[in-house]
Short mmCIF file of C-alpha atoms in Angstrom, two decimals:
data_model
loop_
_atom_site.label_atom_id
_atom_site.label_comp_id
_atom_site.label_asym_id
_atom_site.label_seq_id
_atom_site.Cartn_x
_atom_site.Cartn_y
_atom_site.Cartn_z
CA MET A 1 3.31 40.95 40.57
CA ARG A 2 4.15 37.24 42.17
CA ARG A 3 7.66 35.15 43.31
CA LYS A 4 9.16 32.30 42.21
CA THR A 5 12.76 30.33 42.41
CA LEU A 6 13.20 29.11 39.14
CA THR A 7 16.52 28.47 36.73
CA ILE A 8 17.28 30.67 34.60
CA LEU A 9 18.92 30.36 31.32
CA PHE A 10 19.71 32.54 28.60
CA ALA A 11 20.88 31.10 24.85
CA ASP A 12 22.64 33.45 22.19
CA VAL A 13 23.72 32.73 18.70
CA GLN A 14 27.49 33.83 18.92
CA GLY A 15 28.38 36.07 15.17
CA TYR A 16 24.19 36.70 14.90
CA THR A 17 25.52 40.29 13.87
CA MET A 18 27.70 39.49 11.39
CA ARG A 19 25.70 36.87 10.01
CA THR A 20 22.95 38.78 8.93
CA ALA A 21 25.03 41.63 8.25
CA ARG A 22 25.57 38.99 5.09
CA GLN A 23 22.51 37.71 4.46
CA THR A 24 19.81 39.48 2.79
CA ARG A 25 15.98 39.90 5.20
CA GLU A 26 14.42 36.89 3.23
CA GLN A 27 17.74 34.65 4.48
CA ASN A 28 17.12 36.57 8.47
CA GLU A 29 13.57 35.66 8.81
CA GLN A 30 14.02 32.14 8.46
CA PHE A 31 17.20 31.92 10.28
CA ILE A 32 16.02 33.45 13.50
CA ASN A 33 12.12 31.34 13.03
CA GLU A 34 15.00 28.12 12.44
CA ILE A 35 16.22 28.84 15.80
CA ARG A 36 12.49 29.96 17.63
CA SER A 37 11.71 26.88 16.90
CA PHE A 38 14.29 24.98 17.98
CA ILE A 39 14.51 26.66 21.07
CA LYS A 40 11.24 26.54 21.53
CA SER A 41 11.50 22.42 20.82
CA HIS A 42 13.07 22.79 23.93
CA THR A 43 10.14 23.68 25.70
CA GLU A 44 7.46 21.13 25.83
CA LYS A 45 8.64 19.11 28.44
CA ALA A 46 6.92 19.76 32.03
CA GLY A 47 8.14 22.95 34.85
CA VAL A 48 9.74 24.20 31.68
CA ASN A 49 8.61 28.13 29.88
CA PHE A 50 9.14 29.90 26.96
CA VAL A 51 9.71 33.58 28.78
CA LYS A 52 10.50 35.84 25.66
CA SER A 53 13.20 36.40 22.41
CA LEU A 54 15.79 39.30 22.39
CA GLY A 55 16.68 39.13 18.74
CA ASP A 56 19.58 37.07 18.59
CA GLY A 57 18.78 35.63 22.09
CA PHE A 58 15.96 33.32 24.28
CA LEU A 59 14.84 33.05 27.62
CA LEU A 60 13.65 30.35 29.47
CA THR A 61 12.73 29.57 32.67
CA PHE A 62 12.66 25.78 35.02
CA GLU A 63 11.23 25.27 37.89
CA SER A 64 14.82 22.10 37.74
CA PRO A 65 17.58 23.68 38.09
CA THR A 66 18.77 19.51 36.66
CA ASP A 67 16.10 19.80 33.91
CA ALA A 68 18.19 23.33 33.10
CA VAL A 69 21.26 21.96 32.55
CA VAL A 70 20.71 19.09 30.66
CA CYS A 71 18.39 21.06 28.12
CA GLY A 72 21.72 23.17 27.55
CA GLN A 73 23.82 19.97 27.19
CA GLU A 74 21.17 18.46 24.77
CA ILE A 75 21.05 22.44 23.05
CA GLN A 76 24.50 22.40 22.58
CA ALA A 77 24.81 18.53 21.78
CA GLN A 78 21.81 18.79 18.75
CA ILE A 79 23.47 22.60 17.31
CA LYS A 80 27.29 20.39 16.99
CA GLN A 81 25.49 17.51 15.12
CA ARG A 82 23.49 19.68 12.66
CA ASN A 83 26.50 22.13 12.23
CA SER A 84 28.16 18.73 11.13
CA ASN A 85 26.26 17.95 8.98
CA LEU A 86 26.43 21.78 6.92
CA THR A 87 28.10 21.41 3.76
CA ASP A 88 28.70 25.02 3.58
CA ARG A 89 30.27 25.87 7.08
CA PHE A 90 29.17 29.33 7.55
CA ASN A 91 25.44 28.55 7.92
CA ALA A 92 26.56 26.70 11.36
CA ILE A 93 24.82 27.84 14.42
CA ARG A 94 26.76 28.30 17.89
CA PHE A 95 25.35 29.17 21.15
CA ARG A 96 26.61 30.46 24.35
CA ILE A 97 24.59 29.40 26.97
CA GLY A 98 24.65 30.90 30.33
CA ILE A 99 22.67 29.35 33.84
CA SER A 100 21.41 30.89 37.09
CA THR A 101 18.98 29.57 39.74
CA GLY A 102 17.17 32.56 41.99
CA GLU A 103 14.44 34.02 43.14
CA VAL A 104 12.74 36.28 40.86
CA ASN A 105 9.74 37.67 40.01
CA ILE A 106 7.08 37.16 37.13
CA ASP A 107 4.33 39.97 36.44
CA ASP A 108 0.91 40.08 34.90
CA ASN A 109 2.43 38.79 31.07
CA GLY A 110 4.78 36.00 32.42
CA ASP A 111 7.59 37.86 32.41
CA VAL A 112 10.65 37.58 34.39
CA TYR A 113 12.53 40.00 36.56
CA GLY A 114 15.37 39.77 39.69
CA ASN A 115 19.09 39.10 40.53
CA ALA A 116 19.26 35.79 38.82
CA VAL A 117 18.05 36.93 35.25
CA ASN A 118 20.68 39.33 35.60
CA ILE A 119 23.30 37.29 36.23
CA ALA A 120 22.46 34.51 33.98
CA ALA A 121 22.52 36.56 31.72
CA ARG A 122 26.52 38.34 32.17
CA ILE A 123 27.32 34.30 32.57
CA GLN A 124 25.66 33.45 29.09
CA ALA A 125 28.14 37.21 27.73
CA PHE A 126 30.92 35.39 29.54
CA ALA A 127 30.70 31.76 28.56
CA SER A 128 32.40 30.64 25.24
CA PRO A 129 30.43 29.34 22.32
CA SER A 130 29.09 26.03 22.28
CA ASP A 131 29.31 25.68 25.92
CA VAL A 132 27.54 25.79 29.06
CA PHE A 133 28.17 27.66 32.13
CA ILE A 134 26.38 27.42 35.19
CA SER A 135 26.47 29.86 38.12
CA GLU A 136 27.18 28.14 41.96
CA SER A 137 23.35 29.12 41.96
CA THR A 138 22.65 26.29 39.51
CA TYR A 139 25.63 23.79 40.93
CA LEU A 140 24.58 23.61 44.44
CA ALA A 141 20.59 22.70 43.78
CA MET A 142 21.02 20.38 40.97
CA ASN A 143 21.97 16.71 40.61
CA ARG A 144 25.11 16.98 40.85
CA SER A 145 25.77 13.36 39.74
CA GLU A 146 23.75 13.64 36.27
CA VAL A 147 25.71 16.03 35.54
CA ASN A 148 30.00 17.01 35.00
CA VAL A 149 31.44 20.33 35.15
CA MET A 150 34.55 21.78 35.98
CA ASP A 151 35.16 24.74 38.80
CA LEU A 152 36.70 28.24 36.19
CA GLY A 153 36.66 29.84 39.79
CA PRO A 154 35.12 33.01 41.57
CA GLN A 155 34.33 35.52 38.74
CA LYS A 156 33.68 39.52 38.46
CA PHE A 157 29.93 40.35 36.34
CA LYS A 158 28.51 43.97 35.37
CA ASN A 159 26.11 45.11 38.18
CA VAL A 160 26.40 42.23 40.67
CA LEU A 161 27.12 43.41 43.87
CA HIS A 162 29.39 39.86 44.17
CA ASP A 163 31.56 37.17 42.74
CA VAL A 164 30.19 34.59 41.50
CA ARG A 165 31.61 31.13 40.61
CA VAL A 166 30.79 29.51 37.36
CA TYR A 167 31.38 26.57 36.08
CA ARG A 168 31.61 25.13 32.76
CA VAL A 169 29.34 21.43 31.95
CA LEU A 170 31.60 19.17 30.50
CA HIS A 171 30.69 16.40 28.30
CA GLY A 172 29.83 12.70 29.72
CA ARG A 173 28.76 11.57 33.56
CA PRO A 174 30.76 11.45 36.71
CA ASP A 175 29.66 8.33 37.00
CA MET A 176 31.44 7.16 33.46
CA ASP A 177 34.51 9.00 34.63
CA ASP A 178 34.66 7.43 37.86
CA PHE A 179 34.29 4.21 35.63
CA SER A 180 37.00 5.35 33.47
CA SER A 181 39.18 5.68 36.65
CA GLU A 182 38.36 2.77 38.55
CA MET A 183 39.36 0.38 35.39
CA SER A 184 42.75 2.74 35.40
CA GLU A 185 43.33 1.61 38.62
CA LYS A 186 42.71 -1.96 37.84
CA LYS A 187 45.18 -2.24 34.89
CA SER A 188 47.67 -0.49 36.64
CA SER A 189 47.23 -3.64 39.39
CA LEU A 190 47.92 -6.26 36.02
CA PRO A 191 51.20 -7.63 36.07
CA THR A 192 53.45 -6.44 33.86
CA ILE A 193 53.52 -9.37 30.86
CA PHE A 194 49.96 -8.34 30.57
CA PHE A 195 50.56 -5.45 29.57
CA THR A 196 53.66 -6.32 27.99
CA PHE A 197 51.28 -8.60 25.38
CA ILE A 198 48.74 -6.05 25.17
CA ILE A 199 51.47 -3.91 23.29
CA ILE A 200 52.28 -6.18 21.11
CA LEU A 201 49.33 -7.06 20.37
CA LEU A 202 47.88 -3.65 19.79
CA VAL A 203 51.75 -3.23 17.68
CA ALA A 204 50.78 -6.51 15.14
CA LEU A 205 47.06 -4.75 14.68
CA VAL A 206 48.29 -1.91 13.44
CA LEU A 207 51.41 -3.49 11.46
CA LEU A 208 48.32 -5.78 9.59
CA PHE A 209 46.15 -2.57 9.18
CA ILE A 210 48.71 -0.83 7.22
CA PHE A 211 49.94 -3.72 5.06
CA HIS A 212 45.87 -4.48 4.00
CA GLU A 213 45.25 -0.74 3.61
CA PRO A 214 44.21 -0.64 0.16
CA THR A 215 46.85 1.12 -1.94
CA GLN A 216 44.40 4.44 -2.80
CA GLN A 217 44.65 5.11 0.68
CA LEU A 218 48.25 5.09 1.00
CA PHE A 219 48.51 7.40 -1.58
CA ARG A 220 46.31 9.93 -0.65
CA ASN A 221 47.81 9.64 3.41
CA LYS A 222 50.79 10.53 1.40
CA GLN A 223 49.47 13.03 -0.27
CA THR A 224 47.76 14.97 2.23
CA GLN A 225 51.44 14.30 4.29
CA ASN A 226 52.71 16.30 1.08
CA THR A 227 49.79 19.39 1.36
CA SER A 228 50.71 19.81 5.17
CA GLU A 229 54.05 20.05 5.06
CA GLU A 230 53.68 22.65 1.85
CA ILE A 231 51.93 24.44 3.99
CA THR A 232 53.69 24.59 7.49
CA GLN A 233 56.36 26.00 4.77
CA LEU A 234 54.41 27.99 3.07
CA MET A 235 53.38 29.74 6.51
CA ASN A 236 57.63 29.63 7.73
CA GLU A 237 58.11 31.85 4.60
CA GLY A 238 55.08 34.50 5.49
CA ASN A 239 53.09 33.41 2.52
CA TYR A 240 49.90 33.79 4.66
CA ARG A 241 47.70 33.67 2.20
CA ALA A 242 49.02 30.97 -0.25
CA ALA A 243 48.46 28.85 2.56
CA ILE A 244 44.87 29.22 2.69
CA ASP A 245 44.40 28.82 -0.87
CA LEU A 246 45.78 25.60 -0.76
CA ALA A 247 44.55 24.29 2.55
CA LYS A 248 40.94 25.53 1.48
CA LYS A 249 41.87 23.67 -2.42
CA SER A 250 42.48 20.44 0.14
CA LEU A 251 39.61 20.91 1.63
CA GLU A 252 37.58 20.66 -0.93
CA GLU A 253 39.37 16.99 -2.27
CA ASN A 254 39.09 16.11 1.18
CA PRO A 255 36.42 17.34 3.57
CA ALA A 256 37.78 15.71 6.22
CA GLU A 257 40.54 16.50 7.07
CA VAL A 258 40.28 18.85 10.20
CA HIS A 259 43.79 20.20 10.86
CA LEU A 260 43.11 21.89 7.63
CA TYR A 261 40.70 24.29 9.48
CA ALA A 262 43.21 24.90 12.35
CA ALA A 263 45.91 26.03 9.57
CA ILE A 264 43.69 28.09 7.94
CA GLY A 265 42.77 29.94 10.98
CA GLU A 266 46.21 30.06 12.10
CA ALA A 267 46.91 31.82 8.48
CA TYR A 268 43.77 34.07 8.97
CA LEU A 269 45.18 35.22 12.43
CA LYS A 270 48.50 35.92 10.71
CA LEU A 271 46.60 37.82 8.57
CA ARG A 272 44.60 39.30 11.52
CA ASN A 273 41.29 38.58 9.62
CA TYR A 274 40.36 38.07 12.97
CA ALA A 275 36.85 37.22 12.19
CA LYS A 276 37.37 34.83 9.93
CA ALA A 277 40.49 33.22 11.67
CA GLU A 278 37.26 32.68 15.05
CA ASP A 279 35.73 30.85 12.56
CA TYR A 280 37.51 28.35 11.21
CA LEU A 281 40.23 27.41 14.79
CA GLN A 282 36.27 27.14 16.02
CA GLU A 283 35.17 24.57 13.12
CA ALA A 284 38.05 23.16 13.84
CA ILE A 285 37.51 22.73 17.66
CA ASP A 286 34.15 20.96 17.28
CA LEU A 287 35.20 19.20 14.83
CA ASN A 288 38.09 17.84 17.12
CA SER A 289 38.47 19.09 20.31
CA LYS A 290 41.75 16.68 21.21
CA ASP A 291 43.55 18.77 19.75
CA ALA A 292 44.77 22.00 21.97
CA MET A 293 46.85 24.24 19.54
CA PRO A 294 43.78 25.92 17.80
CA PHE A 295 42.76 26.70 20.97
CA PHE A 296 46.20 28.30 22.61
CA ASN A 297 45.31 30.30 18.24
CA ILE A 298 41.44 31.38 18.74
CA ALA A 299 43.27 32.34 22.54
CA LEU A 300 44.62 34.58 20.67
CA VAL A 301 42.10 35.98 19.04
CA PHE A 302 40.55 36.79 21.71
CA GLU A 303 43.81 38.79 23.11
CA GLU A 304 43.62 41.42 19.90
CA THR A 305 40.58 41.48 20.23
CA ALA A 306 40.35 42.40 23.58
CA ARG A 307 37.88 39.94 24.59
CA TYR A 308 40.71 38.47 27.74
CA ASN A 309 37.53 36.56 29.31
CA ASP A 310 36.99 33.89 26.44
CA ALA A 311 41.09 34.57 26.41
CA LEU A 312 41.91 33.62 30.04
CA LEU A 313 38.78 31.08 29.64
CA THR A 314 40.20 29.44 26.13
CA LEU A 315 43.72 29.54 27.71
CA GLY A 316 42.70 27.28 30.39
CA ILE A 317 41.05 24.87 28.44
CA TYR A 318 44.37 24.67 26.34
CA ILE A 319 46.48 24.16 29.33
CA ASN A 320 44.15 20.96 30.41
CA LYS A 321 44.89 19.70 26.69
CA GLU A 322 48.44 20.38 26.47
CA ALA A 323 50.90 18.07 27.11
CA ASN A 324 54.03 19.52 26.91
CA GLU A 325 55.14 21.39 29.74
CA PHE A 326 57.19 24.45 28.34
CA LYS A 327 54.82 25.19 25.92
CA LYS A 328 51.95 25.53 29.73
CA LYS A 329 54.36 27.37 31.00
CA LYS A 330 54.39 29.85 28.13
CA ALA A 331 49.93 29.81 27.56
CA LEU A 332 50.53 30.41 31.61
CA GLN A 333 52.62 33.42 31.67
CA MET A 334 50.38 34.42 28.49
CA MET A 335 47.62 34.16 30.97
CA HIS A 336 49.74 36.28 33.29
CA ASP A 337 50.02 38.98 31.13
CA ILE A 338 46.32 38.49 28.80
CA GLU A 339 44.91 39.11 33.54
CA ASN A 340 47.54 42.54 33.78
CA LYS A 341 46.45 43.78 29.97
CA LYS A 342 42.73 43.51 31.59
CA VAL A 343 43.38 45.13 34.59
CA ALA A 344 45.52 48.00 32.16
CA THR A 345 42.12 47.68 29.80
CA ARG A 346 39.10 48.23 33.19
CA ALA A 347 41.90 51.14 34.09
CA ALA A 348 42.22 52.79 30.10
CA GLU A 349 38.48 52.15 29.95
CA GLU A 350 37.51 53.83 33.86
CA HIS A 351 39.46 57.17 32.72
CA LYS A 352 38.39 56.99 29.18
CA GLU A 353 35.21 57.33 31.06
CA LYS A 354 36.21 59.31 33.26
CA ASP A 355 37.40 61.85 30.64
CA ARG A 356 34.09 61.89 28.46
CA LEU A 357 32.00 62.62 31.30
CA GLU A 358 34.51 65.49 32.13
CA ARG A 359 33.86 65.89 28.76
CA GLU A 360 30.52 65.89 29.18
CA ASN A 361 30.67 67.80 31.70
CA ARG A 362 32.82 70.72 30.47
CA GLU A 363 30.49 70.51 26.63
CA ARG A 364 27.27 71.06 29.22
CA ALA A 365 28.77 74.29 31.04
CA LEU A 366 29.58 75.53 27.57
CA GLN A 367 26.53 74.47 26.33
CA GLU A 368 24.43 76.38 29.12
CA ARG A 369 27.15 79.28 29.06
CA GLU A 370 26.24 79.58 25.77
CA ARG A 371 22.94 79.61 26.26
CA GLU A 372 22.50 82.42 29.24
CA LEU A 373 24.92 84.49 26.42
CA ARG A 374 22.81 83.99 24.45
CA ALA A 375 19.25 84.72 26.64
CA ARG A 376 20.95 88.45 27.94
CA GLU A 377 21.69 88.64 24.30
CA GLN A 378 17.83 87.85 23.11
CA LEU A 379 17.09 90.60 26.57
CA GLU A 380 19.38 92.99 26.03
CA ARG A 381 18.51 93.03 21.88
CA GLU A 382 14.26 92.93 23.19
CA GLU A 383 15.73 95.31 25.71
CA ARG A 384 16.81 98.14 23.13
CA ALA A 385 14.30 97.08 20.58
CA ARG A 386 11.02 98.56 23.83
CA THR A 387 13.19 101.88 24.29
CA ILE A 388 13.88 102.56 20.10
CA GLU A 389 10.15 101.37 20.30
CA GLU A 390 9.22 103.89 23.87
CA LYS A 391 11.37 106.87 22.43
CA GLU A 392 9.01 106.25 18.39
CA LEU A 393 6.15 106.73 21.02
CA ASP A 394 7.18 108.90 23.16
CA LEU A 395 7.74 111.36 19.46
CA GLU A 396 4.70 110.17 18.12
CA ARG A 397 3.00 110.92 21.20
CA GLN A 398 4.20 114.59 21.37
CA GLN A 399 3.61 114.81 18.16
CA LEU A 400 -0.54 114.19 18.26
CA LYS A 401 -0.03 115.79 22.14
CA ILE A 402 0.97 118.90 20.27
CA GLU A 403 -2.09 117.96 16.83
CA PHE A 404 -3.78 117.91 19.23
CA GLN A 405 -3.30 121.28 21.15
CA GLN A 406 -3.11 122.51 18.30
CA GLN A 407 -7.05 121.61 16.97
CA LYS A 408 -7.88 122.20 20.59
CA GLN A 409 -6.12 125.72 20.47
CA SER A 410 -8.33 126.05 16.70
CA ILE A 411 -11.39 124.86 17.79
CA GLN A 412 -10.94 126.85 20.89
CA GLN A 413 -9.88 129.86 18.71
CA GLN A 414 -13.12 128.86 16.76
CA SER A 415 -15.39 128.71 19.34
CA SER A 416 -14.16 131.48 21.03
CA GLN A 417 -14.86 133.97 18.41
CA LYS A 418 -18.70 132.12 17.39
CA PHE A 419 -19.41 132.67 21.23
CA ALA A 420 -18.00 136.11 21.09
CA ASP A 421 -20.67 136.23 18.46
CA GLN A 422 -23.26 135.04 20.13
CA GLU A 423 -22.57 137.09 23.13
CA ALA A 424 -22.22 140.77 21.63
CA GLN A 425 -26.01 139.11 20.16
CA LEU A 426 -26.76 137.92 23.46
CA ASN A 427 -25.82 141.48 25.11
CA GLN A 428 -27.88 143.40 21.92
CA LEU A 429 -30.78 141.81 22.90
CA VAL A 430 -30.57 142.64 26.79
CA ARG A 431 -30.23 146.25 25.62
CA ASP A 432 -32.96 146.18 23.04
CA GLY A 433 -34.94 144.19 26.44
CA ASP A 434 -35.89 141.45 23.93
CA PHE A 435 -35.32 139.01 27.28
CA ASP A 436 -37.21 135.72 25.72
CA GLU A 437 -34.59 135.98 22.40
CA VAL A 438 -32.10 136.69 25.22
CA THR A 439 -33.26 133.10 27.25
CA GLU A 440 -34.13 130.77 24.24
CA LEU A 441 -30.04 132.03 22.30
CA GLY A 442 -28.69 131.56 26.11
CA GLU A 443 -30.13 128.40 26.83
CA LYS A 444 -28.61 127.56 23.23
CA MET A 445 -25.28 128.82 24.57
CA LEU A 446 -25.65 127.10 27.64
CA LYS A 447 -25.78 123.65 26.36
CA LYS A 448 -22.05 124.26 23.91
CA ASP A 449 -20.58 126.22 27.41
CA PRO A 450 -22.38 124.54 30.51
CA HIS A 451 -18.94 126.19 32.71
CA ASN A 452 -19.93 129.29 31.73
CA ILE A 453 -20.39 131.37 34.63
CA LYS A 454 -20.78 134.87 32.73
CA LEU A 455 -23.24 133.65 30.37
CA ARG A 456 -25.10 131.79 32.94
CA GLY A 457 -25.97 134.75 34.73
CA ILE A 458 -27.24 136.29 31.76
CA VAL A 459 -29.82 133.88 31.19
CA SER A 460 -30.49 134.27 35.22
CA ASP A 461 -30.89 137.97 35.07
CA ALA A 462 -33.27 137.26 31.72
CA TYR A 463 -35.42 134.99 33.43
CA LEU A 464 -36.18 137.39 36.52
CA LYS A 465 -37.06 140.51 33.88
CA VAL A 466 -39.76 138.16 33.13
CA ARG A 467 -40.62 136.19 35.91
CA ASP A 468 -39.86 132.99 35.51
CA TYR A 469 -38.05 132.79 39.33
CA TYR A 470 -37.82 129.04 39.18
CA ARG A 471 -35.42 128.94 36.13
CA ALA A 472 -33.46 132.47 38.16
CA LYS A 473 -32.89 129.79 40.71
CA GLN A 474 -31.83 127.48 39.04
CA HIS A 475 -29.68 128.88 36.63
CA MET A 476 -28.18 131.05 39.33
CA GLN A 477 -28.16 128.28 41.80
CA GLN A 478 -25.71 126.39 38.97
CA ALA A 479 -23.15 129.11 38.79
CA ILE A 480 -22.71 129.09 42.92
CA ASN A 481 -22.19 125.19 42.65
CA LYS A 482 -19.35 126.14 40.15
CA ARG A 483 -17.57 128.92 41.94
CA PRO A 484 -19.12 128.93 45.48
CA GLY A 485 -17.22 131.26 46.05
CA ARG A 486 -17.77 133.93 44.38
CA ALA A 487 -20.00 136.27 46.86
CA ASN A 488 -21.36 138.38 43.97
CA LEU A 489 -23.71 135.75 42.83
CA TYR A 490 -24.83 134.73 46.50
CA ALA A 491 -26.27 138.79 46.08
CA LYS A 492 -27.50 137.80 42.61
CA MET A 493 -30.04 135.13 44.32
CA ALA A 494 -30.92 136.99 46.87
CA VAL A 495 -32.62 139.36 44.51
CA ILE A 496 -34.65 136.54 42.70
CA HIS A 497 -36.36 135.18 46.83
CA GLU A 498 -36.61 138.70 47.24
CA LYS A 499 -38.76 138.78 43.50
CA ALA A 500 -40.62 135.99 44.57
CA ALA A 501 -41.22 136.97 48.73
CA GLU A 502 -38.49 134.28 50.05
CA TYR A 503 -37.89 136.94 51.93
CA GLU A 504 -36.47 134.30 54.61
CA GLU A 505 -34.25 132.80 51.59
CA ALA A 506 -33.16 135.95 51.06
CA ILE A 507 -31.41 136.63 53.67
CA ASP A 508 -29.75 133.39 54.22
CA MET A 509 -28.67 134.31 51.09
CA LEU A 510 -27.21 137.84 51.99
CA ASN A 511 -25.46 136.45 55.10
CA GLU A 512 -23.48 134.48 52.97
CA TYR A 513 -22.72 137.16 50.67
CA ILE A 514 -21.72 139.29 54.07
CA ALA A 515 -19.12 136.41 54.93
CA ARG A 516 -17.92 136.17 51.35
CA GLU A 517 -17.79 139.71 50.91
CA THR A 518 -14.60 141.86 52.10
CA SER A 519 -15.89 145.32 50.97
CA GLY A 520 -17.08 147.16 53.92
CA TYR A 521 -19.46 149.35 51.86
CA LYS A 522 -21.13 146.13 50.35
CA ILE A 523 -21.13 144.84 53.43
CA GLU A 524 -23.35 147.80 55.29
CA GLN A 525 -25.80 147.64 52.07
CA ALA A 526 -26.24 143.73 52.63
CA VAL A 527 -27.00 144.28 56.25
CA LYS A 528 -29.43 147.56 55.22
CA MET A 529 -31.07 145.34 52.25
CA ILE A 530 -31.36 142.09 55.39
CA ASN A 531 -33.33 145.06 57.88
CA ARG A 532 -35.41 146.16 55.12
CA LEU A 533 -36.23 142.44 54.27
CA LYS A 534 -37.23 141.18 58.20
CA GLU A 535 -39.19 143.71 58.43
CA LYS A 536 -41.04 142.81 55.37
CA LEU A 537 -41.63 139.31 57.37
#
């Protein structure tokens, strides 16, 4: 990104949207290419750069402010020459051109940004068709001896912090105007007799021209006069369409009758067909810019279409051209009314914008409220669904729990019955003294019911009978681990240790027994057994 002081030229085609709407795609493409080629033909000079095209608009940069203004004049002059050679006036092209000078930023792609670009774009939108408007910065920087301008005063533009003084570039050069002024002063100093002589000479020449004019030309002028009077009569009667038809027919026969364009434009204005009125009135202005009335009528078009800046500017031009003081006062009053309309329209637009923003805020608040309500309703529905689901799950869990308990009870009952049968068989084996069978069956039963202390005690006693003291102690120890508070288990373990000749371990088990036993008799028997074991030691 680099910075440079440049002059920005914005050019925009007037009536582009309406024109492209009534053309085919091929015609539109040809039209755009013609305009682009025409604009690019003015960028071949040194110090001129074609930056980009924006649909119907173009952005050029100049190192010289004077070159930019002169280029704008050349564009308008060549376009005017092109339009004058057309047979179909609807193919005419008109540019609005705005120019401003200042420091801009240039990116790596060559595009430009900055306040000067923004001001040039605003001035272009403010400019009249076929005109070049420039900012004060360009006016002060250019060679003013090469360009003649009219001061339009300070103007307010959107997104521009300060007022910008705007100038309209006029046709001709200042030195030519000075020469005309000088000649006028000299003429004013000539003797009265000289002026009288000049007037007589001019009258004589006019009379000579009239008398030598062919009869056909006289007849054509008479016919044109009759047609104009008839058009005027139709306009006064309010028969505007008939006036348009007659004027168009007359134009086909006499294309040079410029005032007919103004008449057609005025008739379309009365019919409120503002687009066609503007086209015909602009054509009348382009062909004869000295006639003041088309400027007044096109100002009315601008007023009716709420283009108040264009209306004020055009009325200013009309006042400069109009000689009738009454009409000038009428135009000044109209300018005052338009200024009031402009202020009222701006206030109405601001009020409308304020209402729009308030409406959008209300709608946004309502939408937010609706979203909150929908979200809350969704949460409530989800919560209710979860509650129902949880209740259903609770019922299902309770049902499963009941079924599980029933199955468990059934299994326990079956297991208890089977175990009772096995226990009865085991007791029968103990009574029969078949201790090997007791240990074998008991081990199988303990695998299915390892927490059965009674069964483990029976198996331990069986191992003791067959003198397998190790397994007897192992089963009894597991029983003690399961029920450490049962005193009789320690007494049985003491007997096993005694049988295994492990007297000290037997004494320890008896002491544990005494610590847990509550019966005095049993404690006394345990003490006697301890004394007996001590004697064996």
